[in-house]
C-alpha cells in the first residue's frame, strides 16, 4: 500500500513538471511571434477561389495550408463567398506566390485563384441608368452564358 502511494505521488509530480514545461514553451512562442509581426511589412490580399466544393474539406484545407506557409501572418477562407483574406509579410512572400500556392493545393488543378476586386470602389447604377448591365432583369443576370463550363450549368444543359 505504501509503495502504491509513493508511485502515485511520483507520477503526479512528473506530470506536473512536464505540463509546466509545455506552458513555458507556448508563452515563449507567442512572444517570438509578436516580435516577428512587429518587424514584418504586413499587407492584405483578398482572393476569389473557384473550385471549392465544401466548407469542411476545401475551405479549411486552404486556410490551414495558407496559415502554415512562411510569410503568411493570418489567413481566413469564407466558403459561402469563395473568398480568402490573407494577411502576409511582403518581405517574405508576394501576391503571385500566394496565388500560385493556393492553385497548387490538392492535386494542383482543383482550385483557381484570382485577386478579388473591391466592390466598395464600384459605382452603383443610377435610377435612370440606360446601360445594358442595368437594364437586365434578375432572371437574365442569373442565366448562364452559352459556353459556360461550370458544374451548375453542365447539369442544367443535360436536363
mmCIF file with all atom_site columns, C-alpha atoms in Angstrom:
data_model
loop_
_atom_site.group_PDB
_atom_site.id
_atom_site.type_symbol
_atom_site.label_atom_id
_atom_site.label_alt_id
_atom_site.label_comp_id
_atom_site.label_asym_id
_atom_site.label_entity_id
_atom_site.label_seq_id
_atom_site.pdbx_PDB_ins_code
_atom_site.Cartn_x
_atom_site.Cartn_y
_atom_site.Cartn_z
_atom_site.occupancy
_atom_site.B_iso_or_equiv
_atom_site.pdbx_formal_charge
_atom_site.auth_seq_id
_atom_site.auth_comp_id
_atom_site.auth_asym_id
_atom_site.auth_atom_id
_atom_site.pdbx_PDB_model_num
ATOM 1   C CA . UNK A 1 1   ? 0.000   0.000  0.000   1.00 0.00 ? 1   UNK A CA 1
ATOM 2   C CA . UNK A 1 2   ? 2.828   2.389  0.872   1.00 0.00 ? 2   UNK A CA 1
ATOM 3   C CA . UNK A 1 3   ? 4.508   1.552  -2.443  1.00 0.00 ? 3   UNK A CA 1
ATOM 4   C CA . UNK A 1 4   ? 1.331   2.467  -4.336  1.00 0.00 ? 4   UNK A CA 1
ATOM 5   C CA . UNK A 1 5   ? 1.103   5.878  -2.612  1.00 0.00 ? 5   UNK A CA 1
ATOM 6   C CA . UNK A 1 6   ? 4.744   6.655  -3.431  1.00 0.00 ? 6   UNK A CA 1
ATOM 7   C CA . UNK A 1 7   ? 4.202   5.594  -7.043  1.00 0.00 ? 7   UNK A CA 1
ATOM 8   C CA . UNK A 1 8   ? 1.180   7.904  -7.478  1.00 0.00 ? 8   UNK A CA 1
ATOM 9   C CA . UNK A 1 9   ? 2.995   10.840 -5.857  1.00 0.00 ? 9   UNK A CA 1
ATOM 10  C CA . UNK A 1 10  ? 5.990   10.412 -8.185  1.00 0.00 ? 10  UNK A CA 1
ATOM 11  C CA . UNK A 1 11  ? 3.672   10.115 -11.209 1.00 0.00 ? 11  UNK A CA 1
ATOM 12  C CA . UNK A 1 12  ? 1.746   13.242 -10.198 1.00 0.00 ? 12  UNK A CA 1
ATOM 13  C CA . UNK A 1 13  ? 4.933   15.286 -9.646  1.00 0.00 ? 13  UNK A CA 1
ATOM 14  C CA . UNK A 1 14  ? 6.335   14.116 -13.004 1.00 0.00 ? 14  UNK A CA 1
ATOM 15  C CA . UNK A 1 15  ? 3.134   15.047 -14.801 1.00 0.00 ? 15  UNK A CA 1
ATOM 16  C CA . UNK A 1 16  ? 3.093   18.480 -13.166 1.00 0.00 ? 16  UNK A CA 1
ATOM 17  C CA . UNK A 1 17  ? 6.685   19.147 -14.239 1.00 0.00 ? 17  UNK A CA 1
ATOM 18  C CA . UNK A 1 18  ? 6.030   18.136 -17.851 1.00 0.00 ? 18  UNK A CA 1
ATOM 19  C CA . UNK A 1 19  ? 2.910   20.317 -18.016 1.00 0.00 ? 19  UNK A CA 1
ATOM 20  C CA . UNK A 1 20  ? 4.797   23.347 -16.730 1.00 0.00 ? 20  UNK A CA 1
ATOM 21  C CA . UNK A 1 21  ? 7.485   22.930 -19.384 1.00 0.00 ? 21  UNK A CA 1
ATOM 22  C CA . UNK A 1 22  ? 4.867   22.910 -22.177 1.00 0.00 ? 22  UNK A CA 1
ATOM 23  C CA . UNK A 1 23  ? 3.204   26.073 -20.830 1.00 0.00 ? 23  UNK A CA 1
ATOM 24  C CA . UNK A 1 24  ? 6.560   27.871 -20.734 1.00 0.00 ? 24  UNK A CA 1
ATOM 25  C CA . UNK A 1 25  ? 7.258   26.887 -24.356 1.00 0.00 ? 25  UNK A CA 1
ATOM 26  C CA . UNK A 1 26  ? 3.826   28.157 -25.505 1.00 0.00 ? 26  UNK A CA 1
ATOM 27  C CA . UNK A 1 27  ? 4.331   31.540 -23.843 1.00 0.00 ? 27  UNK A CA 1
ATOM 28  C CA . UNK A 1 28  ? 7.796   31.879 -25.406 1.00 0.00 ? 28  UNK A CA 1
ATOM 29  C CA . UNK A 1 29  ? 6.440   31.037 -28.844 1.00 0.00 ? 29  UNK A CA 1
ATOM 30  C CA . UNK A 1 30  ? 3.731   33.733 -28.580 1.00 0.00 ? 30  UNK A CA 1
ATOM 31  C CA . UNK A 1 31  ? 6.326   36.356 -27.587 1.00 0.00 ? 31  UNK A CA 1
ATOM 32  C CA . UNK A 1 32  ? 8.543   35.421 -30.551 1.00 0.00 ? 32  UNK A CA 1
ATOM 33  C CA . UNK A 1 33  ? 5.595   35.588 -32.960 1.00 0.00 ? 33  UNK A CA 1
ATOM 34  C CA . UNK A 1 34  ? 4.637   39.058 -31.666 1.00 0.00 ? 34  UNK A CA 1
ATOM 35  C CA . UNK A 1 35  ? 8.184   40.303 -32.184 1.00 0.00 ? 35  UNK A CA 1
ATOM 36  C CA . UNK A 1 36  ? 8.256   38.855 -35.708 1.00 0.00 ? 36  UNK A CA 1
ATOM 37  C CA . UNK A 1 37  ? 4.980   40.571 -36.638 1.00 0.00 ? 37  UNK A CA 1
ATOM 38  C CA . UNK A 1 38  ? 6.364   43.914 -35.444 1.00 0.00 ? 38  UNK A CA 1
ATOM 39  C CA . UNK A 1 39  ? 9.301   43.625 -37.886 1.00 0.00 ? 39  UNK A CA 1
ATOM 40  C CA . UNK A 1 40  ? 7.123   42.467 -40.782 1.00 0.00 ? 40  UNK A CA 1
ATOM 41  C CA . UNK A 1 41  ? 5.827   44.522 -43.686 1.00 0.00 ? 41  UNK A CA 1
ATOM 42  C CA . UNK A 1 42  ? 2.146   43.475 -43.390 1.00 0.00 ? 42  UNK A CA 1
ATOM 43  C CA . UNK A 1 43  ? -0.039  43.519 -46.479 1.00 0.00 ? 43  UNK A CA 1
ATOM 44  C CA . UNK A 1 44  ? -3.554  42.213 -47.074 1.00 0.00 ? 44  UNK A CA 1
ATOM 45  C CA . UNK A 1 45  ? -4.824  40.289 -50.069 1.00 0.00 ? 45  UNK A CA 1
ATOM 46  C CA . UNK A 1 46  ? -8.293  39.038 -50.965 1.00 0.00 ? 46  UNK A CA 1
ATOM 47  C CA . UNK A 1 47  ? -8.527  36.148 -53.405 1.00 0.00 ? 47  UNK A CA 1
ATOM 48  C CA . UNK A 1 48  ? -11.546 34.774 -55.249 1.00 0.00 ? 48  UNK A CA 1
ATOM 49  C CA . UNK A 1 49  ? -11.174 30.996 -55.194 1.00 0.00 ? 49  UNK A CA 1
ATOM 50  C CA . UNK A 1 50  ? -13.148 28.779 -57.547 1.00 0.00 ? 50  UNK A CA 1
ATOM 51  C CA . UNK A 1 51  ? -13.326 25.011 -57.305 1.00 0.00 ? 51  UNK A CA 1
ATOM 52  C CA . UNK A 1 52  ? -14.237 24.711 -53.629 1.00 0.00 ? 52  UNK A CA 1
ATOM 53  C CA . UNK A 1 53  ? -16.976 22.142 -53.131 1.00 0.00 ? 53  UNK A CA 1
ATOM 54  C CA . UNK A 1 54  ? -17.370 22.088 -49.357 1.00 0.00 ? 54  UNK A CA 1
ATOM 55  C CA . UNK A 1 55  ? -16.584 24.170 -46.303 1.00 0.00 ? 55  UNK A CA 1
ATOM 56  C CA . UNK A 1 56  ? -15.090 21.477 -44.101 1.00 0.00 ? 56  UNK A CA 1
ATOM 57  C CA . UNK A 1 57  ? -12.782 19.908 -46.675 1.00 0.00 ? 57  UNK A CA 1
ATOM 58  C CA . UNK A 1 58  ? -11.836 22.602 -49.154 1.00 0.00 ? 58  UNK A CA 1
ATOM 59  C CA . UNK A 1 59  ? -12.093 25.881 -47.266 1.00 0.00 ? 59  UNK A CA 1
ATOM 60  C CA . UNK A 1 60  ? -10.452 24.561 -44.092 1.00 0.00 ? 60  UNK A CA 1
ATOM 61  C CA . UNK A 1 61  ? -7.675  22.837 -46.063 1.00 0.00 ? 61  UNK A CA 1
ATOM 62  C CA . UNK A 1 62  ? -6.856  26.041 -47.942 1.00 0.00 ? 62  UNK A CA 1
ATOM 63  C CA . UNK A 1 63  ? -6.923  28.140 -44.752 1.00 0.00 ? 63  UNK A CA 1
ATOM 64  C CA . UNK A 1 64  ? -4.809  25.593 -42.872 1.00 0.00 ? 64  UNK A CA 1
ATOM 65  C CA . UNK A 1 65  ? -2.187  25.334 -45.623 1.00 0.00 ? 65  UNK A CA 1
ATOM 66  C CA . UNK A 1 66  ? -2.021  29.122 -46.019 1.00 0.00 ? 66  UNK A CA 1
ATOM 67  C CA . UNK A 1 67  ? -1.538  29.606 -42.276 1.00 0.00 ? 67  UNK A CA 1
ATOM 68  C CA . UNK A 1 68  ? 1.398   27.166 -42.394 1.00 0.00 ? 68  UNK A CA 1
ATOM 69  C CA . UNK A 1 69  ? 3.083   28.959 -45.326 1.00 0.00 ? 69  UNK A CA 1
ATOM 70  C CA . UNK A 1 70  ? 6.133   31.031 -44.493 1.00 0.00 ? 70  UNK A CA 1
ATOM 71  C CA . UNK A 1 71  ? 5.319   34.731 -44.699 1.00 0.00 ? 71  UNK A CA 1
ATOM 72  C CA . UNK A 1 72  ? 1.585   34.364 -44.048 1.00 0.00 ? 72  UNK A CA 1
ATOM 73  C CA . UNK A 1 73  ? 0.557   36.081 -40.843 1.00 0.00 ? 73  UNK A CA 1
ATOM 74  C CA . UNK A 1 74  ? -3.132  35.133 -40.943 1.00 0.00 ? 74  UNK A CA 1
ATOM 75  C CA . UNK A 1 75  ? -5.473  33.510 -43.448 1.00 0.00 ? 75  UNK A CA 1
ATOM 76  C CA . UNK A 1 76  ? -9.248  33.161 -43.414 1.00 0.00 ? 76  UNK A CA 1
ATOM 77  C CA . UNK A 1 77  ? -11.355 31.431 -46.079 1.00 0.00 ? 77  UNK A CA 1
ATOM 78  C CA . UNK A 1 78  ? -15.094 32.025 -46.361 1.00 0.00 ? 78  UNK A CA 1
ATOM 79  C CA . UNK A 1 79  ? -16.663 29.162 -48.310 1.00 0.00 ? 79  UNK A CA 1
ATOM 80  C CA . UNK A 1 80  ? -20.018 30.861 -48.986 1.00 0.00 ? 80  UNK A CA 1
ATOM 81  C CA . UNK A 1 81  ? -18.339 33.847 -50.644 1.00 0.00 ? 81  UNK A CA 1
ATOM 82  C CA . UNK A 1 82  ? -15.433 31.838 -52.136 1.00 0.00 ? 82  UNK A CA 1
ATOM 83  C CA . UNK A 1 83  ? -13.028 34.450 -50.789 1.00 0.00 ? 83  UNK A CA 1
ATOM 84  C CA . UNK A 1 84  ? -9.760  34.062 -48.932 1.00 0.00 ? 84  UNK A CA 1
ATOM 85  C CA . UNK A 1 85  ? -8.492  37.020 -46.924 1.00 0.00 ? 85  UNK A CA 1
ATOM 86  C CA . UNK A 1 86  ? -4.757  36.765 -46.335 1.00 0.00 ? 86  UNK A CA 1
ATOM 87  C CA . UNK A 1 87  ? -2.523  38.966 -44.208 1.00 0.00 ? 87  UNK A CA 1
ATOM 88  C CA . UNK A 1 88  ? 1.074   38.384 -45.217 1.00 0.00 ? 88  UNK A CA 1
ATOM 89  C CA . UNK A 1 89  ? 4.593   39.743 -44.782 1.00 0.00 ? 89  UNK A CA 1
ATOM 90  C CA . UNK A 1 90  ? 5.598   41.411 -48.056 1.00 0.00 ? 90  UNK A CA 1
ATOM 91  C CA . UNK A 1 91  ? 9.257   40.904 -47.128 1.00 0.00 ? 91  UNK A CA 1
ATOM 92  C CA . UNK A 1 92  ? 8.819   37.112 -47.259 1.00 0.00 ? 92  UNK A CA 1
ATOM 93  C CA . UNK A 1 93  ? 6.181   36.480 -49.936 1.00 0.00 ? 93  UNK A CA 1
ATOM 94  C CA . UNK A 1 94  ? 4.112   38.289 -52.568 1.00 0.00 ? 94  UNK A CA 1
ATOM 95  C CA . UNK A 1 95  ? 0.714   38.140 -54.256 1.00 0.00 ? 95  UNK A CA 1
ATOM 96  C CA . UNK A 1 96  ? 1.858   35.978 -57.176 1.00 0.00 ? 96  UNK A CA 1
ATOM 97  C CA . UNK A 1 97  ? 3.404   33.383 -54.843 1.00 0.00 ? 97  UNK A CA 1
ATOM 98  C CA . UNK A 1 98  ? 0.242   33.239 -52.739 1.00 0.00 ? 98  UNK A CA 1
ATOM 99  C CA . UNK A 1 99  ? -1.982  32.785 -55.799 1.00 0.00 ? 99  UNK A CA 1
ATOM 100 C CA . UNK A 1 100 ? 0.313   30.028 -57.129 1.00 0.00 ? 100 UNK A CA 1
ATOM 101 C CA . UNK A 1 101 ? 0.366   28.411 -53.675 1.00 0.00 ? 101 UNK A CA 1
ATOM 102 C CA . UNK A 1 102 ? -3.457  28.290 -53.476 1.00 0.00 ? 102 UNK A CA 1
ATOM 103 C CA . UNK A 1 103 ? -3.697  26.887 -57.006 1.00 0.00 ? 103 UNK A CA 1
ATOM 104 C CA . UNK A 1 104 ? -1.138  24.210 -56.081 1.00 0.00 ? 104 UNK A CA 1
ATOM 105 C CA . UNK A 1 105 ? -3.094  22.932 -53.080 1.00 0.00 ? 105 UNK A CA 1
ATOM 106 C CA . UNK A 1 106 ? -4.587  19.491 -53.604 1.00 0.00 ? 106 UNK A CA 1
ATOM 107 C CA . UNK A 1 107 ? -3.794  17.917 -56.943 1.00 0.00 ? 107 UNK A CA 1
ATOM 108 C CA . UNK A 1 108 ? -2.818  21.246 -58.480 1.00 0.00 ? 108 UNK A CA 1
ATOM 109 C CA . UNK A 1 109 ? -5.827  21.606 -60.759 1.00 0.00 ? 109 UNK A CA 1
ATOM 110 C CA . UNK A 1 110 ? -8.651  21.747 -58.208 1.00 0.00 ? 110 UNK A CA 1
ATOM 111 C CA . UNK A 1 111 ? -8.613  25.425 -57.272 1.00 0.00 ? 111 UNK A CA 1
ATOM 112 C CA . UNK A 1 112 ? -8.217  28.595 -59.293 1.00 0.00 ? 112 UNK A CA 1
ATOM 113 C CA . UNK A 1 113 ? -7.392  31.829 -57.505 1.00 0.00 ? 113 UNK A CA 1
ATOM 114 C CA . UNK A 1 114 ? -7.507  35.426 -58.677 1.00 0.00 ? 114 UNK A CA 1
ATOM 115 C CA . UNK A 1 115 ? -7.152  38.684 -56.836 1.00 0.00 ? 115 UNK A CA 1
ATOM 116 C CA . UNK A 1 116 ? -10.549 39.952 -55.747 1.00 0.00 ? 116 UNK A CA 1
ATOM 117 C CA . UNK A 1 117 ? -11.708 43.380 -56.792 1.00 0.00 ? 117 UNK A CA 1
ATOM 118 C CA . UNK A 1 118 ? -13.073 45.617 -54.087 1.00 0.00 ? 118 UNK A CA 1
ATOM 119 C CA . UNK A 1 119 ? -16.789 46.109 -54.563 1.00 0.00 ? 119 UNK A CA 1
ATOM 120 C CA . UNK A 1 120 ? -16.754 49.264 -52.464 1.00 0.00 ? 120 UNK A CA 1
ATOM 121 C CA . UNK A 1 121 ? -14.971 51.023 -55.334 1.00 0.00 ? 121 UNK A CA 1
ATOM 122 C CA . UNK A 1 122 ? -17.617 50.027 -57.866 1.00 0.00 ? 122 UNK A CA 1
ATOM 123 C CA . UNK A 1 123 ? -20.328 52.553 -58.558 1.00 0.00 ? 123 UNK A CA 1
ATOM 124 C CA . UNK A 1 124 ? -23.962 51.595 -58.227 1.00 0.00 ? 124 UNK A CA 1
ATOM 125 C CA . UNK A 1 125 ? -26.291 52.309 -61.091 1.00 0.00 ? 125 UNK A CA 1
ATOM 126 C CA . UNK A 1 126 ? -28.345 55.467 -61.013 1.00 0.00 ? 126 UNK A CA 1
ATOM 127 C CA . UNK A 1 127 ? -32.131 55.157 -61.075 1.00 0.00 ? 127 UNK A CA 1
ATOM 128 C CA . UNK A 1 128 ? -32.280 56.407 -64.693 1.00 0.00 ? 128 UNK A CA 1
ATOM 129 C CA . UNK A 1 129 ? -29.312 54.323 -65.960 1.00 0.00 ? 129 UNK A CA 1
ATOM 130 C CA . UNK A 1 130 ? -29.701 53.041 -69.535 1.00 0.00 ? 130 UNK A CA 1
ATOM 131 C CA . UNK A 1 131 ? -26.603 50.799 -69.676 1.00 0.00 ? 131 UNK A CA 1
ATOM 132 C CA . UNK A 1 132 ? -27.029 47.155 -70.718 1.00 0.00 ? 132 UNK A CA 1
ATOM 133 C CA . UNK A 1 133 ? -25.926 45.853 -67.309 1.00 0.00 ? 133 UNK A CA 1
ATOM 134 C CA . UNK A 1 134 ? -28.596 47.894 -65.555 1.00 0.00 ? 134 UNK A CA 1
ATOM 135 C CA . UNK A 1 135 ? -31.476 47.035 -67.890 1.00 0.00 ? 135 UNK A CA 1
ATOM 136 C CA . UNK A 1 136 ? -31.167 43.244 -67.411 1.00 0.00 ? 136 UNK A CA 1
ATOM 137 C CA . UNK A 1 137 ? -33.716 41.569 -65.193 1.00 0.00 ? 137 UNK A CA 1
ATOM 138 C CA . UNK A 1 138 ? -32.592 39.370 -62.285 1.00 0.00 ? 138 UNK A CA 1
ATOM 139 C CA . UNK A 1 139 ? -33.556 36.262 -64.296 1.00 0.00 ? 139 UNK A CA 1
ATOM 140 C CA . UNK A 1 140 ? -31.397 37.373 -67.241 1.00 0.00 ? 140 UNK A CA 1
ATOM 141 C CA . UNK A 1 141 ? -28.475 38.055 -64.903 1.00 0.00 ? 141 UNK A CA 1
ATOM 142 C CA . UNK A 1 142 ? -28.813 34.577 -63.352 1.00 0.00 ? 142 UNK A CA 1
ATOM 143 C CA . UNK A 1 143 ? -28.809 32.639 -66.643 1.00 0.00 ? 143 UNK A CA 1
ATOM 144 C CA . UNK A 1 144 ? -25.545 31.101 -67.755 1.00 0.00 ? 144 UNK A CA 1
ATOM 145 C CA . UNK A 1 145 ? -23.654 32.052 -70.861 1.00 0.00 ? 145 UNK A CA 1
ATOM 146 C CA . UNK A 1 146 ? -23.860 29.695 -73.817 1.00 0.00 ? 146 UNK A CA 1
ATOM 147 C CA . UNK A 1 147 ? -20.287 28.394 -73.437 1.00 0.00 ? 147 UNK A CA 1
ATOM 148 C CA . UNK A 1 148 ? -20.327 28.140 -69.613 1.00 0.00 ? 148 UNK A CA 1
ATOM 149 C CA . UNK A 1 149 ? -18.455 25.089 -68.279 1.00 0.00 ? 149 UNK A CA 1
ATOM 150 C CA . UNK A 1 150 ? -19.325 25.424 -64.590 1.00 0.00 ? 150 UNK A CA 1
ATOM 151 C CA . UNK A 1 151 ? -20.752 22.303 -62.931 1.00 0.00 ? 151 UNK A CA 1
ATOM 152 C CA . UNK A 1 152 ? -24.077 24.011 -62.214 1.00 0.00 ? 152 UNK A CA 1
ATOM 153 C CA . UNK A 1 153 ? -24.525 24.849 -65.911 1.00 0.00 ? 153 UNK A CA 1
ATOM 154 C CA . UNK A 1 154 ? -23.483 21.401 -67.142 1.00 0.00 ? 154 UNK A CA 1
ATOM 155 C CA . UNK A 1 155 ? -26.257 19.800 -65.053 1.00 0.00 ? 155 UNK A CA 1
ATOM 156 C CA . UNK A 1 156 ? -28.823 22.233 -66.455 1.00 0.00 ? 156 UNK A CA 1
ATOM 157 C CA . UNK A 1 157 ? -27.787 21.561 -70.066 1.00 0.00 ? 157 UNK A CA 1
ATOM 158 C CA . UNK A 1 158 ? -28.086 17.768 -69.599 1.00 0.00 ? 158 UNK A CA 1
ATOM 159 C CA . UNK A 1 159 ? -31.712 18.089 -68.460 1.00 0.00 ? 159 UNK A CA 1
#
